[in-house]
């Protein structure tokens, strides 16, 4: 484990390739039940470049009319989100140092040109629990800022199989994804990752 800064813990290669591959299959099953959707910015309705879905009791959604929030149902199918894969619950138990299980897992699918602008994860009612992030597929250049938007930022690479927690003093740090670095991805059989895509999973406590 590498503590990049207080509360930012990076577990390089936490998932070996066979566990990554089975996690990608789990995510295929999640997407089959809860199809990817394109979230939109509050008010402007501008589309995110990533597509999303969720698993677990709650899912993070965003649209022009009602903004960022957690919902127990998929915005298009209106069905409950599928259950969280067991391997993610186990990773949370091992890495989160928190007595309760995660309540939401946001699945972000980045196509090769997609990015995520600098933001804080602050739609949860509970900031005691960390955010646990798992990366699959293409490498990306991840940007970590401070607790104010104007604070200096730094970047590092997140690779397939890496797990990271943002917790304690780092729970509300700004972060984002500048770009994918497609050349370095391991080869997955999944069509989800056939063209240099990246999947990021973030597990959270919500209530
Ligand atoms: C996010 O902050 O929701 C995603 C971060 C990532 O893709 O690594
Ligand atoms: Fe985030």
XYZ file of N, CA and C and ligand atoms in Angstrom:
630
model
N 0.851 -1.197 0.000
C 0.000 0.000 0.000
C 0.886 1.245 0.000
N 0.480 2.200 -0.805
C 1.212 3.458 -0.913
C 0.286 4.558 -0.423
N 0.649 5.227 0.667
C -0.184 6.354 1.130
C 0.335 7.601 0.430
N -0.333 7.951 -0.658
C 0.137 9.032 -1.530
C 0.136 10.348 -0.787
N -0.927 10.568 -0.038
C -1.047 11.714 0.854
C -1.952 11.233 1.988
N -1.994 11.929 3.125
C -2.808 11.414 4.228
C -4.242 11.095 3.792
N -4.628 9.849 3.948
C -5.981 9.428 3.591
C -6.148 8.972 2.153
N -5.141 9.124 1.328
C -5.203 8.658 -0.076
C -4.324 7.419 -0.173
N -4.967 6.265 -0.151
C -4.216 5.004 -0.101
C -4.382 4.254 -1.412
N -3.267 3.955 -2.019
C -3.278 3.288 -3.321
C -2.735 1.872 -3.155
N -3.550 0.897 -3.585
C -3.179 -0.518 -3.517
C -2.972 -0.974 -4.952
N -1.744 -0.853 -5.419
C -1.440 -1.199 -6.811
C -1.623 -2.701 -7.006
N -2.322 -3.090 -8.079
C -2.494 -4.498 -8.382
C -3.238 -5.254 -7.300
N -4.162 -4.584 -6.626
C -4.918 -5.263 -5.559
C -5.660 -6.482 -6.106
N -6.200 -6.363 -7.313
C -6.873 -7.492 -7.974
C -5.932 -8.063 -9.033
N -5.638 -9.370 -8.954
C -4.814 -9.960 -10.008
C -5.668 -10.130 -11.267
N -5.019 -10.526 -12.376
C -5.764 -10.480 -13.635
C -6.993 -11.378 -13.618
N -6.904 -12.540 -12.995
C -8.078 -13.425 -13.056
C -9.241 -12.848 -12.234
N -8.928 -12.155 -11.131
C -10.011 -11.499 -10.376
C -10.540 -10.270 -11.119
N -9.660 -9.585 -11.834
C -10.140 -8.458 -12.659
C -11.099 -8.968 -13.723
N -10.697 -10.078 -14.363
C -11.503 -10.632 -15.447
C -12.864 -11.072 -14.916
N -12.886 -11.694 -13.731
C -14.193 -12.134 -13.229
C -15.020 -10.939 -12.757
N -14.358 -9.888 -12.290
C -15.081 -8.667 -11.920
C -15.696 -8.007 -13.163
N -14.970 -8.029 -14.272
C -15.534 -7.472 -15.518
C -16.778 -8.267 -15.923
N -16.737 -9.583 -15.730
C -17.944 -10.381 -16.039
C -19.090 -10.031 -15.093
N -18.769 -9.822 -13.828
C -19.802 -9.372 -12.880
C -20.419 -8.057 -13.368
N -19.582 -7.160 -13.846
C -20.085 -5.852 -14.298
C -20.936 -6.024 -15.563
N -20.555 -6.958 -16.433
C -21.415 -7.253 -17.592
C -22.809 -7.664 -17.126
N -22.867 -8.481 -16.068
C -24.178 -8.925 -15.558
C -24.950 -7.756 -14.939
N -24.229 -6.878 -14.255
C -24.894 -5.682 -13.706
C -25.507 -4.864 -14.845
N -24.731 -4.662 -15.906
C -25.191 -3.822 -17.023
C -26.360 -4.482 -17.761
N -26.365 -5.818 -17.794
C -27.482 -6.520 -18.446
C -28.794 -6.251 -17.707
N -28.720 -6.124 -16.401
C -29.922 -5.836 -15.594
C -30.206 -4.345 -15.475
N -29.151 -3.562 -15.415
C -29.264 -2.107 -15.194
C -28.454 -1.414 -16.283
N -29.081 -1.146 -17.434
C -28.329 -0.666 -18.600
C -27.590 0.654 -18.332
N -26.447 0.811 -19.018
C -25.703 2.069 -18.928
C -26.594 3.219 -19.358
N -26.473 4.348 -18.685
C -27.201 5.552 -19.081
C -26.214 6.721 -19.108
N -26.601 7.773 -19.781
C -25.758 8.971 -19.872
C -26.263 10.004 -18.878
N -25.478 10.253 -17.823
C -25.921 11.264 -16.862
C -25.783 12.664 -17.461
N -26.546 13.603 -16.940
C -26.517 14.992 -17.428
C -26.287 15.946 -16.280
N -25.610 17.049 -16.599
C -25.288 18.059 -15.589
C -26.569 18.717 -15.082
N -26.558 19.038 -13.778
C -27.700 19.798 -13.244
C -27.895 21.092 -14.042
N -29.124 21.496 -14.227
C -29.532 22.750 -14.908
C -29.197 22.774 -16.395
N -27.898 22.684 -16.767
C -27.553 22.836 -18.189
C -27.977 21.619 -19.008
N -28.048 20.460 -18.391
C -28.379 19.240 -19.132
C -27.249 18.728 -20.017
N -26.059 19.316 -19.880
C -24.920 18.854 -20.686
C -24.581 17.398 -20.317
N -24.378 16.582 -21.357
C -24.111 15.159 -21.121
C -22.706 14.947 -20.567
N -22.555 14.046 -19.616
C -21.236 13.565 -19.192
C -20.626 12.776 -20.359
N -19.298 12.693 -20.405
C -18.690 11.860 -21.456
C -18.636 10.399 -21.046
N -18.786 10.096 -19.754
C -18.855 8.694 -19.331
C -20.312 8.226 -19.349
N -20.491 6.933 -19.504
C -21.796 6.324 -19.244
C -21.721 5.613 -17.895
N -22.862 5.470 -17.250
C -22.888 4.981 -15.878
C -23.971 3.947 -15.661
N -23.773 3.154 -14.626
C -24.860 2.435 -13.986
C -24.439 2.226 -12.529
N -25.199 1.465 -11.792
C -24.907 1.264 -10.370
C -25.299 -0.138 -9.957
N -24.731 -0.571 -8.827
C -25.258 -1.748 -8.142
C -25.217 -1.479 -6.647
N -25.981 -2.265 -5.912
C -26.137 -2.019 -4.479
C -27.480 -1.361 -4.207
N -27.793 -1.124 -2.917
C -29.114 -0.573 -2.572
C -29.393 0.801 -3.170
N -28.354 1.631 -3.329
C -28.538 2.957 -3.904
C -27.658 3.133 -5.127
N -28.087 4.046 -6.010
C -27.257 4.390 -7.164
C -27.193 5.896 -7.317
N -26.035 6.368 -7.782
C -25.855 7.807 -8.018
C -26.365 8.131 -9.415
N -27.190 9.148 -9.500
C -27.732 9.575 -10.805
C -27.663 11.101 -10.884
N -27.757 11.619 -12.101
C -27.830 13.074 -12.278
C -28.583 13.397 -13.556
N -29.460 14.386 -13.461
C -30.136 14.888 -14.661
C -30.362 16.388 -14.494
N -30.801 17.038 -15.582
C -30.930 18.503 -15.586
C -31.924 18.964 -14.529
N -33.048 18.274 -14.433
C -34.138 18.760 -13.575
C -33.819 18.622 -12.091
N -33.217 17.506 -11.705
C -33.104 17.233 -10.263
C -31.678 17.099 -9.760
N -30.689 17.210 -10.664
C -29.291 17.275 -10.230
C -28.750 15.970 -9.669
N -27.622 16.094 -8.964
C -26.923 14.938 -8.400
C -27.698 14.384 -7.222
N -27.844 13.077 -7.154
C -28.518 12.481 -5.998
C -28.377 10.959 -6.036
N -28.770 10.320 -4.942
C -28.838 8.862 -4.902
C -30.288 8.432 -5.028
N -30.505 7.360 -5.765
C -31.852 6.819 -5.958
C -31.805 5.305 -5.785
N -32.872 4.712 -5.251
C -32.912 3.248 -5.127
C -33.293 2.536 -6.435
N -33.660 3.311 -7.457
C -34.107 2.709 -8.718
C -33.356 3.293 -9.915
N -33.231 2.482 -10.948
C -32.623 2.913 -12.211
C -33.500 3.997 -12.852
N -32.896 5.072 -13.391
C -33.708 6.184 -13.905
C -34.536 5.830 -15.146
N -34.150 4.794 -15.878
C -34.894 4.463 -17.108
C -35.768 3.220 -16.931
N -35.235 2.185 -16.309
C -36.049 0.971 -16.142
C -36.939 1.062 -14.896
N -36.594 1.962 -13.972
C -37.306 2.107 -12.682
C -37.228 0.850 -11.819
N -36.300 -0.061 -12.146
C -36.081 -1.276 -11.351
C -35.055 -0.987 -10.253
N -35.090 -1.755 -9.147
C -34.011 -1.644 -8.157
C -32.669 -1.983 -8.809
N -31.604 -1.415 -8.276
C -30.262 -1.734 -8.793
C -29.925 -3.187 -8.464
N -29.134 -3.854 -9.301
C -28.695 -5.224 -8.979
C -27.791 -5.254 -7.735
N -27.650 -6.426 -7.153
C -26.797 -6.538 -5.954
C -25.325 -6.307 -6.318
N -24.583 -5.908 -5.312
C -23.157 -5.665 -5.519
C -22.409 -6.990 -5.590
N -21.511 -7.156 -6.552
C -20.734 -8.398 -6.626
C -19.981 -8.659 -5.318
N -19.929 -9.941 -4.958
C -19.305 -10.345 -3.698
C -17.846 -9.867 -3.578
N -17.107 -9.920 -4.668
C -15.685 -9.557 -4.601
C -15.509 -8.083 -4.204
N -16.498 -7.248 -4.557
C -16.421 -5.831 -4.160
C -16.737 -5.663 -2.677
N -17.713 -6.431 -2.198
C -18.031 -6.377 -0.758
C -16.822 -6.830 0.063
N -16.133 -7.847 -0.438
C -14.936 -8.348 0.262
C -13.814 -7.312 0.241
N -13.653 -6.637 -0.898
C -12.605 -5.603 -0.981
C -12.907 -4.473 -0.002
N -14.186 -4.103 0.099
C -14.581 -3.058 1.066
C -14.239 -3.500 2.479
N -14.564 -4.752 2.818
C -14.260 -5.243 4.166
C -12.777 -5.171 4.469
N -11.995 -5.463 3.437
C -10.550 -5.495 3.654
C -9.938 -4.087 3.705
N -10.466 -3.168 2.933
C -9.771 -1.886 2.739
C -10.438 -0.676 3.392
N -11.739 -0.760 3.686
C -12.437 0.472 4.071
C -12.292 0.823 5.551
N -11.917 -0.133 6.400
C -11.875 0.123 7.848
C -13.161 0.798 8.315
N -14.278 0.236 7.949
C -15.568 0.816 8.307
C -16.495 -0.336 8.656
N -17.288 -0.200 9.748
C -18.024 -1.369 10.252
C -19.231 -1.782 9.416
N -19.700 -0.941 8.512
C -20.908 -1.255 7.745
C -20.574 -1.447 6.271
N -21.406 -2.232 5.572
C -21.106 -2.497 4.157
C -21.391 -1.267 3.273
N -20.827 -1.253 2.067
C -21.095 -0.144 1.150
C -22.557 -0.169 0.716
N -23.108 1.012 0.433
C -24.521 1.106 0.025
C -24.690 1.434 -1.446
N -23.631 1.849 -2.105
C -23.738 2.173 -3.530
C -22.425 1.846 -4.200
N -22.522 1.317 -5.406
C -21.335 1.162 -6.254
C -21.673 1.795 -7.591
N -21.026 2.923 -7.862
C -21.193 3.605 -9.143
C -20.235 2.970 -10.143
N -20.776 2.591 -11.286
C -19.988 2.016 -12.382
C -19.856 3.093 -13.450
N -18.632 3.532 -13.720
C -18.382 4.521 -14.777
C -17.665 3.827 -15.920
N -18.214 3.917 -17.120
C -17.530 3.357 -18.295
C -17.007 4.508 -19.147
N -15.673 4.579 -19.256
C -15.005 5.611 -20.051
C -14.676 5.037 -21.420
N -15.168 5.662 -22.486
C -14.617 5.327 -23.798
C -13.275 6.040 -23.924
N -12.525 5.743 -24.983
C -11.122 6.184 -25.045
C -10.951 7.693 -24.917
N -11.954 8.480 -25.309
C -11.818 9.947 -25.249
C -12.506 10.549 -24.020
N -13.101 9.734 -23.193
C -13.899 10.283 -22.087
C -12.999 10.807 -20.967
N -13.564 11.678 -20.153
C -12.839 12.223 -19.008
C -13.844 12.551 -17.906
N -13.311 12.953 -16.768
C -14.191 13.326 -15.645
C -13.588 14.580 -15.036
N -14.330 15.671 -15.054
C -13.746 16.924 -14.565
C -13.634 16.908 -13.034
N -12.821 17.807 -12.537
C -12.496 17.861 -11.111
C -13.765 18.078 -10.280
N -13.970 17.239 -9.279
C -15.177 17.344 -8.452
C -14.891 16.748 -7.075
N -15.797 16.989 -6.140
C -15.777 16.305 -4.843
C -16.908 15.302 -4.822
N -16.750 14.208 -4.077
C -17.856 13.274 -3.834
C -18.519 13.728 -2.543
N -19.613 14.484 -2.674
C -20.207 15.026 -1.453
C -21.736 14.950 -1.463
N -22.271 13.994 -2.189
C -23.724 13.813 -2.187
C -24.158 12.794 -1.140
N -23.174 12.281 -0.370
C -23.470 11.290 0.657
C -23.753 12.026 1.972
N -24.524 11.377 2.844
C -24.780 11.991 4.154
C -23.693 11.615 5.148
N -22.894 10.626 4.788
C -21.897 10.077 5.690
C -20.507 10.285 5.091
N -19.701 11.158 5.711
C -18.323 11.339 5.242
C -17.328 10.598 6.132
N -17.834 9.814 7.093
C -16.938 9.031 7.946
C -16.357 7.852 7.167
N -17.183 7.282 6.304
C -16.706 6.141 5.516
C -15.875 6.658 4.344
N -14.863 5.890 3.930
C -14.083 6.303 2.766
C -14.850 6.030 1.470
N -14.317 6.538 0.385
C -14.703 6.122 -0.970
C -13.683 5.062 -1.380
N -14.151 3.939 -1.888
C -13.235 2.918 -2.410
C -13.388 2.869 -3.924
N -12.285 3.056 -4.629
C -12.290 3.105 -6.090
C -11.518 1.916 -6.653
N -12.080 1.280 -7.670
C -11.435 0.137 -8.336
C -11.364 0.440 -9.828
N -10.197 0.253 -10.427
C -10.008 0.551 -11.846
C -9.796 -0.731 -12.649
N -10.401 -0.779 -13.826
C -10.297 -1.930 -14.740
C -10.118 -1.415 -16.166
N -9.317 -2.108 -16.953
C -9.158 -1.718 -18.355
C -8.023 -0.724 -18.527
N -8.237 0.262 -19.385
C -7.162 1.187 -19.742
C -6.645 1.949 -18.523
N -5.344 2.268 -18.564
C -4.779 3.187 -17.568
C -5.403 4.568 -17.749
N -5.365 5.360 -16.692
C -5.774 6.762 -16.844
C -4.821 7.661 -16.080
N -4.848 8.937 -16.456
C -4.149 9.946 -15.659
C -5.166 10.549 -14.704
N -5.005 10.216 -13.419
C -5.928 10.626 -12.369
C -5.406 11.924 -11.756
N -6.282 12.871 -11.495
C -5.874 14.159 -10.912
C -6.444 14.295 -9.501
N -5.573 14.572 -8.571
C -5.955 14.737 -7.166
C -5.709 16.175 -6.757
N -6.756 16.841 -6.279
C -6.620 18.209 -5.780
C -6.709 18.227 -4.267
N -6.994 19.398 -3.728
C -7.120 19.556 -2.292
C -8.574 19.585 -1.891
N -8.863 20.231 -0.759
C -10.267 20.282 -0.347
C -10.956 21.538 -0.870
N -10.215 22.455 -1.476
C -10.814 23.587 -2.193
C -10.501 23.452 -3.682
N -11.425 23.900 -4.508
C -11.226 23.771 -5.947
C -9.947 24.461 -6.420
N -9.592 25.569 -5.754
C -8.425 26.351 -6.187
C -7.094 25.773 -5.673
N -7.142 24.726 -4.842
C -5.900 24.157 -4.309
C -5.062 23.545 -5.433
N -3.738 23.443 -5.218
C -2.893 22.795 -6.224
C -3.294 21.335 -6.425
N -3.016 20.823 -7.595
C -3.359 19.431 -7.917
C -2.089 18.690 -8.323
N -2.178 17.361 -8.285
C -1.090 16.522 -8.783
C -1.724 15.380 -9.558
N -0.940 14.691 -10.353
C -1.511 13.574 -11.110
C -0.695 12.309 -10.870
N -1.370 11.180 -11.030
C -0.698 9.886 -11.064
C -1.536 8.941 -11.911
N -0.945 7.818 -12.252
C -1.629 6.863 -13.131
C -2.397 5.856 -12.284
N -3.633 5.573 -12.689
C -4.370 4.428 -12.133
C -4.447 3.362 -13.208
N -4.131 2.123 -12.826
C -4.075 1.014 -13.775
C -5.091 -0.050 -13.410
N -5.314 -0.943 -14.362
C -6.248 -2.042 -14.153
C -5.839 -2.876 -12.941
N -6.798 -3.115 -12.058
C -6.524 -3.900 -10.854
C -6.170 -3.063 -9.643
N -5.946 -1.754 -9.838
C -5.621 -0.895 -8.691
C -6.870 -0.597 -7.873
N -6.702 -0.546 -6.573
C -7.757 -0.075 -5.666
C -7.203 1.141 -4.933
N -8.086 2.073 -4.613
C -7.657 3.291 -3.922
C -8.759 3.699 -2.957
N -8.360 4.167 -1.780
C -9.366 4.742 -0.883
C -9.062 6.221 -0.660
N -10.137 6.995 -0.647
C -10.070 8.405 -0.231
C -10.848 8.449 1.073
N -10.139 8.611 2.169
C -10.813 8.554 3.461
C -10.214 9.544 4.441
N -10.816 9.627 5.618
C -10.302 10.505 6.671
C -10.116 11.913 6.133
N -8.887 12.460 6.274
C -8.660 13.848 5.857
C -8.789 14.038 4.345
N -8.792 12.950 3.578
C -8.853 13.057 2.110
C -10.249 12.794 1.556
N -11.219 12.557 2.431
C -12.537 12.122 1.962
C -13.182 13.116 0.981
N -12.934 14.416 1.204
C -13.601 15.427 0.365
C -12.629 16.103 -0.598
N -11.544 15.436 -0.909
C -10.603 16.064 -1.844
C -11.147 16.049 -3.261
N -10.881 17.127 -3.970
C -11.251 17.177 -5.393
C -10.457 16.130 -6.160
N -11.091 15.580 -7.182
C -10.423 14.575 -8.013
C -11.109 14.497 -9.364
N -10.414 13.921 -10.326
C -10.981 13.765 -11.663
C -10.064 12.912 -12.517
N -10.481 12.690 -13.737
C -9.695 11.888 -14.684
C -9.408 12.756 -15.903
N -8.115 13.070 -16.129
C -7.744 13.924 -17.264
C -7.951 13.204 -18.586
N -7.475 11.973 -18.660
C -7.544 11.236 -19.929
C -7.190 9.775 -19.715
N -7.584 8.956 -20.661
C -7.161 7.554 -20.641
C -5.834 7.420 -21.375
N -5.090 6.392 -21.004
C -3.778 6.107 -21.602
C -3.899 4.701 -22.201
N -4.498 4.602 -23.377
C -5.002 3.304 -23.830
C -3.956 2.245 -24.136
N -2.717 2.628 -24.355
C -1.743 1.638 -24.810
C -1.448 0.565 -23.766
N -1.688 0.850 -22.494
C -1.174 -0.035 -21.458
C -2.215 -0.980 -20.848
N -3.370 -1.118 -21.503
C -4.419 -1.951 -20.925
C -4.152 -3.444 -21.112
N -4.407 -4.247 -20.058
C -4.377 -5.695 -20.286
C -5.514 -6.107 -21.216
N -5.431 -7.288 -21.774
C -6.449 -7.720 -22.740
C -7.563 -8.483 -22.044
N -8.731 -7.919 -22.103
C -9.915 -8.587 -21.570
C -10.728 -9.126 -22.729
N -11.395 -10.249 -22.488
C -12.265 -10.801 -23.529
C -13.546 -9.973 -23.652
N -13.885 -9.229 -22.599
C -15.183 -8.549 -22.575
C -15.319 -7.487 -23.657
N -16.483 -7.463 -24.351
C -16.733 -6.387 -25.315
C -16.757 -5.003 -24.654
N -16.983 -4.954 -23.344
C -16.976 -3.649 -22.666
C -15.620 -2.966 -22.781
N -14.560 -3.766 -22.867
C -13.198 -3.223 -22.834
C -12.439 -3.530 -24.120
N -13.168 -3.670 -25.230
C -12.532 -4.095 -26.483
C -11.843 -2.958 -27.226
N -12.161 -1.721 -26.888
C -11.626 -0.583 -27.659
C -10.975 0.468 -26.770
N -10.145 0.001 -25.860
C -9.393 0.941 -25.025
C -10.231 1.625 -23.965
N -11.353 1.026 -23.572
C -12.188 1.629 -22.531
C -11.594 1.413 -21.129
N -12.162 2.129 -20.204
C -11.818 1.954 -18.780
C -13.101 1.894 -17.980
N -13.118 1.018 -16.967
C -14.226 0.974 -16.009
C -13.682 1.438 -14.666
N -14.402 2.342 -14.026
C -14.084 2.668 -12.638
C -15.303 2.377 -11.788
N -15.068 1.705 -10.675
C -16.126 1.379 -9.724
C -15.841 2.186 -8.467
N -16.833 2.909 -7.953
C -16.615 3.559 -6.660
C -17.696 3.133 -5.690
N -17.222 2.621 -4.553
C -18.116 2.134 -3.499
C -18.238 3.195 -2.428
N -19.459 3.422 -1.982
C -19.695 4.487 -1.008
C -20.718 4.060 0.040
N -20.628 4.660 1.188
C -21.762 4.733 2.119
C -22.562 5.958 1.730
N -23.869 5.877 1.836
C -24.724 6.955 1.367
C -25.431 7.647 2.532
N -26.018 6.842 3.424
C -26.915 7.451 4.438
C -26.172 7.736 5.753
C -15.259 9.326 -9.985
O -14.708 10.183 -9.301
O -16.493 9.137 -9.968
C -14.455 8.438 -10.890
C -12.995 8.492 -10.662
C -12.272 7.543 -11.599
O -12.810 7.239 -12.666
O -11.168 7.104 -11.271
Fe -15.663 11.121 -7.673
